[in-house]
Coordinates of C-alpha atoms in Angstrom, one line a residue:
M7 CA 20.8 18.8 15.6
S8 CA 18.5 21.1 13.8
A9 CA 18.7 21.8 10.1
S10 CA 20.1 25.3 10.6
Q11 CA 22.8 23.9 12.9
W12 CA 24.0 21.2 10.6
T13 CA 23.9 23.3 7.4
A14 CA 25.7 26.1 9.2
E15 CA 28.4 23.7 10.5
F16 CA 28.6 22.2 7.0
R17 CA 29.2 25.6 5.5
Q18 CA 32.0 26.2 8.0
Q19 CA 33.6 22.9 7.1
L20 CA 33.3 23.7 3.4
A21 CA 35.0 27.1 4.1
L22 CA 37.8 25.3 6.0
G23 CA 38.3 23.1 3.0
G24 CA 38.6 26.1 0.7
I25 CA 35.1 25.4 -0.8
S26 CA 33.0 28.5 -1.2
V27 CA 29.2 28.3 -1.6
E28 CA 26.8 31.2 -2.0
P29 CA 23.3 30.9 -0.6
I30 CA 20.8 32.1 -3.2
A31 CA 17.6 33.8 -2.1
V32 CA 14.5 32.0 -3.3
A33 CA 10.9 32.9 -3.5
A34 CA 8.9 32.8 -0.3
G35 CA 7.0 29.8 -1.4
F36 CA 10.0 27.7 -2.3
S37 CA 10.4 24.5 -0.4
E38 CA 10.7 25.3 3.3
R39 CA 13.0 22.2 3.8
A40 CA 15.5 23.2 1.1
E41 CA 18.3 25.8 0.8
L42 CA 19.7 26.8 -2.6
W43 CA 23.4 27.1 -2.8
Q44 CA 25.5 28.1 -5.8
I45 CA 29.1 26.9 -6.2
D46 CA 31.9 27.3 -8.7
S47 CA 31.9 24.5 -11.2
Q48 CA 35.6 23.6 -10.4
Q49 CA 34.5 22.8 -6.8
W50 CA 31.6 20.6 -7.8
Q51 CA 33.3 17.3 -7.0
A52 CA 35.1 18.6 -3.9
F53 CA 31.6 19.6 -2.4
A54 CA 30.4 16.0 -3.0
E55 CA 33.5 14.6 -1.2
L56 CA 32.9 16.6 1.9
A57 CA 29.1 16.0 1.7
M58 CA 29.8 12.2 1.7
Q59 CA 32.0 12.6 4.7
Q60 CA 29.1 14.4 6.5
H61 CA 26.7 11.6 5.5
L62 CA 24.5 13.7 3.1
R63 CA 22.5 11.6 0.7
W64 CA 22.6 12.3 -3.0
S65 CA 19.0 12.5 -4.1
A66 CA 18.7 13.9 -7.6
G67 CA 20.6 15.7 -10.4
W68 CA 19.5 17.6 -13.5
A69 CA 20.5 20.4 -15.8
E70 CA 18.7 23.4 -17.3
Q71 CA 19.3 25.8 -20.1
F72 CA 18.5 29.3 -18.8
G73 CA 19.0 31.8 -21.6
E74 CA 22.5 31.2 -23.0
Q75 CA 23.6 29.6 -19.8
F76 CA 23.5 26.0 -18.4
F77 CA 22.7 25.3 -14.8
V78 CA 23.7 22.0 -13.3
N79 CA 21.8 21.0 -10.1
A80 CA 22.3 18.3 -7.5
L81 CA 20.0 17.7 -4.6
F82 CA 21.4 16.4 -1.2
E83 CA 19.4 15.4 1.9
K84 CA 20.2 15.0 5.5
Q85 CA 17.8 14.6 8.4
G86 CA 14.9 15.6 6.2
D87 CA 16.4 18.8 5.0
F88 CA 17.7 19.4 1.5
I89 CA 20.5 21.4 -0.1
L90 CA 19.9 22.2 -3.8
L91 CA 23.5 22.8 -5.1
R92 CA 23.7 24.7 -8.4
S93 CA 26.6 25.5 -10.6
L94 CA 26.8 27.7 -13.7
V95 CA 28.6 25.9 -16.6
N96 CA 30.4 27.7 -19.4
P97 CA 28.2 27.2 -22.5
L98 CA 31.3 27.4 -24.7
K99 CA 32.9 24.5 -22.9
P100 CA 30.1 22.8 -20.9
E101 CA 31.9 20.5 -18.5
L102 CA 32.5 20.1 -14.7
P103 CA 33.9 17.4 -12.4
S104 CA 31.8 14.3 -11.9
Q105 CA 30.2 13.6 -8.6
A106 CA 29.6 10.0 -9.7
T107 CA 33.1 9.1 -8.5
V108 CA 31.9 10.0 -5.0
Y109 CA 28.2 9.1 -5.1
P110 CA 27.4 6.0 -7.3
A111 CA 23.8 7.3 -7.3
A112 CA 24.9 10.2 -9.6
N113 CA 26.2 7.8 -12.3
R114 CA 23.2 7.4 -14.6
S115 CA 21.9 10.9 -13.9
E116 CA 25.1 12.5 -15.1
R117 CA 25.1 10.2 -18.2
H118 CA 21.5 11.3 -18.9
T119 CA 22.6 15.0 -18.6
Q120 CA 25.5 14.3 -20.9
D121 CA 23.1 12.7 -23.5
M122 CA 20.4 15.4 -23.2
F123 CA 22.5 18.6 -22.8
G124 CA 26.0 17.7 -24.0
I125 CA 27.5 18.6 -20.6
K126 CA 30.6 16.6 -20.0
F127 CA 31.4 15.3 -16.5
I128 CA 35.2 15.1 -16.2
G129 CA 36.4 11.9 -14.6
H130 CA 33.1 10.1 -14.9
P131 CA 33.7 6.4 -14.5
D132 CA 31.5 5.4 -17.4
H133 CA 31.5 7.3 -20.7
R134 CA 28.8 5.2 -22.4
P135 CA 25.5 6.9 -23.3
W136 CA 22.6 6.1 -21.0
T137 CA 19.4 7.6 -22.5
R138 CA 20.5 7.9 -26.2
H139 CA 19.6 4.7 -28.0
K140 CA 20.4 5.9 -31.6
A141 CA 17.2 7.9 -31.9
W142 CA 19.2 11.1 -32.4
D143 CA 22.8 11.8 -33.4
K144 CA 25.4 11.8 -30.7
H145 CA 26.1 15.5 -31.4
E146 CA 22.5 16.5 -31.0
Y147 CA 21.1 17.4 -27.5
P148 CA 17.3 17.2 -27.2
L149 CA 17.0 19.3 -24.1
R150 CA 18.8 22.3 -25.5
K151 CA 16.3 25.0 -26.4
D152 CA 17.2 24.9 -30.1
F153 CA 16.3 21.2 -30.5
P154 CA 12.7 20.8 -31.8
A155 CA 10.3 18.8 -29.6
S156 CA 9.5 16.6 -32.6
G157 CA 13.2 15.8 -33.0
N158 CA 14.7 14.9 -36.3
P159 CA 13.5 11.3 -36.6
Q160 CA 14.9 8.9 -39.1
G161 CA 12.6 6.5 -41.0
V162 CA 13.9 3.6 -38.9
T163 CA 15.9 4.0 -35.8
P164 CA 19.1 1.9 -36.2
P165 CA 19.6 -0.9 -33.7
D166 CA 21.7 -0.1 -30.6
L167 CA 24.3 -2.7 -31.4
D168 CA 27.6 -1.1 -30.3
Y169 CA 26.7 -0.6 -26.6
Q170 CA 29.7 -2.2 -24.8
F171 CA 28.4 -4.4 -22.1
I172 CA 30.8 -5.9 -19.5
K173 CA 32.2 -9.2 -20.8
S174 CA 32.8 -12.3 -18.8
H175 CA 36.0 -14.3 -19.0
G176 CA 37.1 -17.6 -17.6
A177 CA 36.3 -21.3 -17.8
G178 CA 32.7 -22.1 -17.2
T179 CA 31.4 -18.5 -17.3
Y180 CA 28.7 -17.5 -19.8
E181 CA 26.3 -14.7 -20.5
I182 CA 22.5 -14.5 -20.5
P183 CA 20.9 -11.6 -22.4
V184 CA 17.4 -11.0 -21.2
G185 CA 15.1 -8.5 -22.9
P186 CA 14.5 -5.7 -23.8
V187 CA 11.3 -7.4 -24.9
H188 CA 10.0 -9.7 -22.2
A189 CA 7.5 -12.6 -22.1
G190 CA 5.3 -10.8 -19.6
I191 CA 3.3 -7.6 -20.2
I192 CA 5.9 -5.2 -18.9
E193 CA 7.9 -2.4 -20.4
P194 CA 11.3 -3.0 -22.1
G195 CA 14.6 -3.3 -20.3
H196 CA 17.7 -5.3 -21.0
F197 CA 19.4 -7.4 -18.3
R198 CA 22.8 -8.9 -19.2
F199 CA 23.9 -11.6 -16.8
Q200 CA 27.3 -13.2 -16.3
A201 CA 27.0 -16.5 -14.6
V202 CA 28.8 -19.7 -13.8
G203 CA 26.4 -22.7 -13.5
E204 CA 23.3 -21.1 -12.1
L205 CA 25.2 -18.6 -9.9
I206 CA 24.9 -14.9 -10.9
L207 CA 28.4 -13.3 -11.0
N208 CA 27.3 -10.0 -12.4
L209 CA 24.2 -8.2 -13.7
E210 CA 24.2 -5.1 -15.9
E211 CA 21.0 -3.2 -16.6
R212 CA 20.3 -1.3 -19.8
L213 CA 17.2 0.9 -19.7
G214 CA 15.9 3.9 -21.6
Y215 CA 14.1 2.0 -24.4
V216 CA 10.9 3.8 -23.7
H217 CA 12.3 7.4 -23.6
K218 CA 9.2 9.5 -24.0
G219 CA 10.6 13.0 -24.1
I220 CA 8.7 14.0 -20.9
E221 CA 11.1 16.8 -20.1
K222 CA 11.0 18.2 -23.6
I223 CA 7.3 18.1 -24.2
A224 CA 6.8 19.7 -20.8
E225 CA 8.2 23.0 -22.1
G226 CA 5.5 25.6 -22.9
R227 CA 2.7 23.8 -21.0
T228 CA 0.2 25.4 -18.7
P229 CA 0.0 24.3 -15.1
E230 CA -3.0 22.1 -15.8
S231 CA -1.4 20.5 -18.7
L232 CA 1.9 19.9 -16.8
A233 CA -0.1 18.2 -14.0
R234 CA -1.6 15.8 -16.5
L235 CA 1.8 15.1 -18.0
A236 CA 3.3 14.5 -14.6
G237 CA 0.5 12.0 -13.8
R238 CA 1.8 10.0 -16.8
V239 CA 5.5 9.9 -15.9
S240 CA 4.8 6.4 -14.4
G241 CA 1.2 5.3 -14.6
D242 CA 1.2 3.4 -11.4
T243 CA 2.4 6.5 -9.6
T244 CA 0.1 9.0 -11.1
V245 CA -0.9 10.6 -7.7
G246 CA 2.7 10.7 -6.5
H247 CA 4.2 12.5 -9.6
A248 CA 1.2 14.8 -10.1
W249 CA 1.4 15.8 -6.4
A250 CA 5.1 16.5 -6.6
A251 CA 4.7 18.6 -9.7
C252 CA 1.7 20.5 -8.3
M253 CA 3.6 21.1 -5.1
A254 CA 6.5 22.6 -7.1
M255 CA 4.1 24.8 -9.2
E256 CA 2.2 26.0 -6.1
Q257 CA 5.6 27.0 -4.5
A258 CA 6.5 29.0 -7.7
A259 CA 3.0 30.6 -7.7
G260 CA 3.1 31.3 -3.9
I261 CA -0.3 29.7 -3.2
A262 CA -1.4 27.4 -0.4
V263 CA -3.6 24.4 -0.9
P264 CA -6.8 24.4 1.1
P265 CA -6.8 22.0 4.1
R266 CA -9.6 19.9 2.7
A267 CA -7.8 19.5 -0.6
A268 CA -4.6 18.5 1.2
L269 CA -6.4 15.8 3.2
I270 CA -8.0 14.4 0.0
R271 CA -4.6 14.4 -1.6
G272 CA -3.3 12.4 1.3
I273 CA -6.2 9.9 0.9
L274 CA -5.4 9.5 -2.8
A275 CA -1.7 8.9 -2.2
E276 CA -2.3 6.3 0.5
R277 CA -4.9 4.5 -1.7
E278 CA -2.3 4.4 -4.4
R279 CA 0.2 3.0 -2.0
V280 CA -2.2 0.3 -0.8
A281 CA -3.2 -0.8 -4.3
N282 CA 0.4 -1.1 -5.5
H283 CA 1.6 -2.9 -2.4
L284 CA -1.2 -5.4 -2.7
G285 CA -0.3 -6.0 -6.3
D286 CA 3.4 -6.4 -5.5
I287 CA 2.9 -8.9 -2.7
G288 CA 0.8 -11.0 -5.0
A289 CA 3.4 -10.7 -7.8
I290 CA 6.2 -11.8 -5.4
C291 CA 4.1 -14.9 -4.6
N292 CA 3.6 -15.5 -8.3
D293 CA 7.3 -15.4 -9.1
V294 CA 7.9 -18.3 -6.7
A295 CA 4.9 -20.2 -8.1
F296 CA 2.7 -19.7 -5.0
V297 CA -0.4 -19.0 -7.0
F298 CA -2.8 -19.0 -4.1
G299 CA -1.1 -15.9 -2.7
Q300 CA -1.0 -14.2 -6.1
M301 CA -4.7 -14.8 -6.7
Q302 CA -5.8 -13.6 -3.3
F303 CA -3.8 -10.4 -3.4
T304 CA -4.9 -9.7 -7.0
R305 CA -8.5 -10.1 -5.8
L306 CA -8.0 -7.7 -2.9
R307 CA -6.3 -5.2 -5.2
E308 CA -9.1 -5.4 -7.7
N309 CA -11.7 -4.7 -5.0
W310 CA -9.7 -1.7 -3.9
L311 CA -9.4 -0.3 -7.5
R312 CA -13.2 -0.7 -8.0
T313 CA -13.7 1.6 -5.0
N314 CA -11.3 4.1 -6.5
A315 CA -13.4 4.1 -9.7
L316 CA -16.6 4.4 -7.8
V317 CA -15.5 7.3 -5.5
F318 CA -13.0 9.2 -7.6
G319 CA -13.9 8.3 -11.1
H320 CA -10.7 6.5 -12.1
R321 CA -9.3 3.1 -11.0
L322 CA -5.7 4.4 -10.8
L323 CA -6.8 7.9 -9.6
M324 CA -5.4 9.6 -12.7
D325 CA -5.9 13.4 -13.0
C326 CA -7.4 13.7 -9.5
V327 CA -4.6 16.0 -8.3
V328 CA -4.7 19.4 -10.0
P329 CA -2.7 22.7 -9.5
G330 CA -4.0 24.3 -6.3
G331 CA -6.0 21.4 -5.0
V332 CA -8.0 18.4 -6.1
K333 CA -10.5 17.8 -8.9
A334 CA -13.1 15.9 -6.9
D335 CA -14.6 16.1 -3.4
L336 CA -15.1 13.2 -1.0
S337 CA -18.7 13.1 0.2
E338 CA -19.7 11.8 3.7
A339 CA -21.2 8.7 2.1
S340 CA -18.0 8.0 0.2
G341 CA -15.9 8.5 3.3
H342 CA -18.2 5.9 5.0
L343 CA -17.8 3.5 2.1
I344 CA -14.0 3.8 2.2
K345 CA -14.0 3.1 6.0
Q346 CA -16.2 0.0 5.4
D347 CA -13.8 -1.2 2.7
I348 CA -10.9 -0.8 5.1
V349 CA -12.6 -2.9 7.8
Q350 CA -13.2 -5.7 5.2
L351 CA -9.6 -5.4 3.8
R352 CA -8.1 -5.7 7.3
K353 CA -10.1 -8.8 8.0
E354 CA -9.2 -10.5 4.7
L355 CA -5.6 -9.4 4.9
T356 CA -5.2 -10.9 8.3
D357 CA -6.5 -14.3 7.0
V358 CA -4.4 -14.3 3.9
I359 CA -1.2 -13.0 5.4
T360 CA -1.4 -15.7 8.1
A361 CA -1.6 -18.4 5.4
L362 CA 1.5 -16.9 3.7
D363 CA 3.4 -16.6 7.0
L364 CA 2.8 -20.2 7.8
N365 CA 4.0 -21.5 4.4
T366 CA 7.5 -22.9 4.7
S367 CA 8.0 -23.2 0.9
L368 CA 7.4 -19.4 0.5
E369 CA 9.6 -18.8 3.5
D370 CA 12.5 -20.8 1.9
R371 CA 12.2 -18.7 -1.3
L372 CA 12.1 -15.3 0.3
Y373 CA 14.3 -15.4 3.3
T374 CA 18.0 -14.6 2.7
A375 CA 17.4 -14.3 -1.1
G376 CA 18.1 -11.0 -2.8
F377 CA 20.1 -9.6 0.1
L378 CA 20.9 -5.9 0.0
A379 CA 23.3 -4.8 2.7
D380 CA 22.5 -1.6 4.5
E381 CA 25.8 0.0 3.5
I382 CA 25.1 -0.6 -0.2
A383 CA 21.6 0.6 0.2
A384 CA 23.0 3.8 1.8
G385 CA 25.7 4.1 -0.8
Y386 CA 23.2 4.1 -3.7
G387 CA 20.8 6.4 -1.8
T388 CA 18.0 3.9 -2.1
V389 CA 14.6 5.1 -1.0
G390 CA 11.1 3.8 -0.2
Y391 CA 10.5 0.2 0.7
V392 CA 13.8 -0.9 -0.9
G393 CA 15.8 1.4 1.4
R394 CA 13.6 0.8 4.4
A395 CA 14.0 -3.0 4.1
S396 CA 17.7 -2.5 4.4
G397 CA 17.6 -0.2 7.4
Q398 CA 17.4 3.2 5.7
N399 CA 15.1 5.0 8.1
F400 CA 13.8 7.8 5.9
D401 CA 10.3 8.8 4.9
V402 CA 9.4 12.2 3.5
R403 CA 6.0 12.0 5.1
R404 CA 7.7 12.0 8.6
D405 CA 11.1 13.6 8.1
A406 CA 10.1 16.4 5.8
A407 CA 6.4 16.4 6.6
Y408 CA 4.1 18.3 4.3
S409 CA 0.3 18.9 4.5
P410 CA -1.6 16.8 5.5
Y411 CA 1.1 14.5 7.0
D412 CA 2.1 17.3 9.3
R413 CA -1.2 17.0 11.1
V414 CA -0.8 13.3 12.1
T415 CA 1.7 11.1 13.8
M416 CA 2.9 8.1 11.8
R417 CA 5.2 5.2 12.4
V418 CA 7.6 4.4 9.5
A419 CA 7.9 0.6 8.7
L420 CA 11.5 -0.5 8.9
E421 CA 13.3 -3.8 8.5
N422 CA 17.0 -4.5 8.7
Q423 CA 17.5 -8.0 7.1
G424 CA 17.7 -6.6 3.6
D425 CA 16.3 -9.7 1.8
I426 CA 13.2 -10.3 -0.3
A427 CA 11.3 -11.2 2.8
S428 CA 12.1 -7.8 4.3
R429 CA 10.8 -6.0 1.3
F430 CA 7.7 -8.2 1.4
W431 CA 7.0 -7.4 5.1
V432 CA 7.8 -3.7 4.8
R433 CA 5.1 -3.5 2.2
H434 CA 2.7 -5.3 4.5
K435 CA 3.4 -2.9 7.3
E436 CA 3.0 0.1 5.0
I437 CA -0.4 -1.2 3.9
K438 CA -1.5 -1.3 7.6
A439 CA -0.1 2.2 8.2
A440 CA -1.7 3.6 5.1
L441 CA -5.1 2.3 6.2
R442 CA -4.8 4.1 9.5
L443 CA -3.7 7.3 7.7
I444 CA -6.7 7.2 5.4
E445 CA -9.1 6.8 8.4
Q446 CA -7.4 9.7 10.1
F447 CA -7.6 11.9 7.1
I448 CA -11.3 11.2 6.6
D449 CA -11.9 12.1 10.3
L450 CA -10.0 15.4 9.9
L451 CA -12.1 16.5 6.9
A452 CA -14.0 19.7 7.5
P453 CA -16.0 21.8 5.0
G454 CA -13.8 23.9 2.8
D455 CA -12.5 24.7 -0.6
L456 CA -11.1 22.1 -3.0
I457 CA -8.9 24.4 -4.9
A458 CA -7.0 27.6 -4.4
D459 CA -7.2 30.6 -6.8
W460 CA -4.2 30.4 -9.1
Q461 CA -1.7 33.2 -9.3
M462 CA 0.4 33.6 -12.3
P463 CA 4.1 33.1 -11.3
A464 CA 6.7 35.6 -12.2
P465 CA 8.9 34.6 -15.1
G466 CA 11.9 32.6 -13.7
S467 CA 10.0 31.4 -10.6
E468 CA 11.0 27.9 -9.6
G469 CA 9.7 25.2 -7.2
L470 CA 10.9 21.9 -5.7
G471 CA 8.2 19.4 -4.9
I472 CA 9.2 16.4 -2.7
V473 CA 6.6 13.8 -1.6
E474 CA 6.6 10.2 -0.5
G475 CA 5.1 8.3 -3.4
W476 CA 4.4 4.6 -3.0
R477 CA 7.9 3.7 -4.2
G478 CA 9.5 6.3 -2.0
E479 CA 10.8 9.9 -2.3
T480 CA 9.5 11.5 -5.4
V481 CA 11.0 14.8 -6.6
A482 CA 9.8 17.4 -9.1
Y483 CA 11.7 20.5 -10.1
L484 CA 10.2 23.1 -12.4
R485 CA 10.7 26.7 -13.5
F486 CA 8.1 29.0 -15.1
E487 CA 8.7 31.3 -18.0
A488 CA 6.4 34.2 -19.1
D489 CA 2.7 33.9 -19.5
N490 CA 2.2 31.1 -17.0
K491 CA 4.1 28.6 -19.1
I492 CA 6.6 25.9 -18.0
S493 CA 10.2 26.4 -19.0
R494 CA 11.7 23.4 -17.3
Y495 CA 10.3 20.3 -15.6
Y496 CA 12.4 17.4 -14.2
P497 CA 10.7 14.5 -12.3
R498 CA 12.9 12.1 -10.4
D499 CA 11.1 8.8 -9.8
P500 CA 12.3 6.7 -6.8
S501 CA 13.2 4.0 -9.3
I502 CA 16.2 6.1 -10.6
L503 CA 17.8 5.5 -7.2
N504 CA 16.6 1.9 -6.7
W505 CA 17.3 0.3 -10.1
P506 CA 21.1 0.2 -9.5
A507 CA 20.5 -1.6 -6.2
L508 CA 19.0 -4.5 -8.2
E509 CA 22.4 -5.1 -9.8
K510 CA 23.9 -5.6 -6.4
L511 CA 21.2 -7.6 -4.6
V512 CA 21.1 -10.4 -7.2
L513 CA 24.8 -11.2 -6.9
N514 CA 25.4 -14.8 -5.6
N515 CA 21.8 -15.7 -6.2
I516 CA 20.8 -18.3 -8.8
V517 CA 19.5 -17.2 -12.1
P518 CA 16.0 -18.7 -11.5
D519 CA 15.6 -16.3 -8.5
F520 CA 16.1 -13.2 -10.6
P521 CA 12.4 -12.6 -11.4
V522 CA 11.5 -12.6 -7.7
C523 CA 14.5 -10.4 -6.8
N524 CA 13.4 -8.0 -9.6
K525 CA 9.8 -8.0 -8.4
S526 CA 10.8 -7.3 -4.8
V527 CA 12.3 -4.1 -6.1
N528 CA 9.7 -3.4 -8.8
G529 CA 11.5 -0.4 -10.4
S530 CA 9.5 1.6 -12.8
Y531 CA 10.8 1.5 -16.4
S532 CA 8.6 4.4 -17.4
G533 CA 9.7 6.5 -14.4
N534 CA 13.3 6.0 -15.4
D535 CA 12.9 6.4 -19.1
L536 CA 11.7 10.0 -19.1

């Protein structure tokens, strides 16, 4: 069924259910795979109920102050096409029915909107704050336009002691608080376990300790400055977030990226995917004390990053994607070097992965552990390797293809077992697919421009960038105000959808297996803690 067919049929079903939506005309450059619908706030939840029945996936949610009004947005996906649902909220009584009662994936997003805008979601199953950790008063809302970007900081932020975690009861049960400060060099996050013996009965995550004010400090930036900021939403996804943000800005400006620049963006994104997957496979080995595997994959990743630095000037490829194109070209000699590296990586990867595959101790630790059922993965809208290891057959590069992926045919890696081993092997398959894509993109390179001439967007112009970052579907929404300045920027990292799945997949595992369960997901703290 084509997008026009299912969206038309869906509108008919909404009408039969007494739910009225109004399609809103968008600028010509707005995402070709998205329709913008407006709905009365009282029907916000009813829309979600019917969308769930029709198997639409909840993808993202955010709010926006536009003049004296508040817009609340929710993004839904089906078959690679998106519906951006919008409702106008009364600023004198900012509230609307919760979609979290229908879509668990909307839970934390609505709590974030409550914390940042003061918009209440009626019937929400959890009234605790999510992003607010005492750094501002509960009656202050940092993303309202009258709140200063510098905030109103106290000398010392009081400790967040009154957050009500779920309590365990019963003989033999106990709690284990882990974090927010960890022994390893990672960002802060708190994990509260309830266990009996070594068996995990429940896990509750508490994130938001590194809230950076990304959304607030985006306001008033130029396109170039916004791209740099987007590249720092999550440092290991600098290409993915910068590309999504630039795509959204280019839609708003109505410009097309030159073909050569699009191909180089594709090479950058796939190199980012390979580097992170190599690191993650090694880290999974490390968390089950298989040091040989960890050392080998760390070595392979290091070689890969050194080529990044040599060819593109930065190990992590930061600031290589810019509005309208890319910052640096890829010479013929550099293309040849990258291809030589790929030949060598394939050879070494084959040897190392064979050693891992034959190791029965590693097999015992990874198979059946950290099981995420496909219905839970679907219910939480998980994306990327987490979703694809549990049968979620979705990849933006294939299902909502954008340049340069619309010029090639690619096979999406998929596993159905849902355990740590599946997330391990999906990564391995994605490395091999990424290497083939890089070779294809290099072969398709033809002389041409690296950047398109920028055109100042009209005030109020908006864009929706959606790319497949290495962790999965990465979303960026933005709106321009006058003088080429950003009015609103919201980035949705894949981790926002995948973190809640960790709470489910650790159940009935033993506490010592939590690190490897966690690493097999590898959610971004920074990408969550905007």
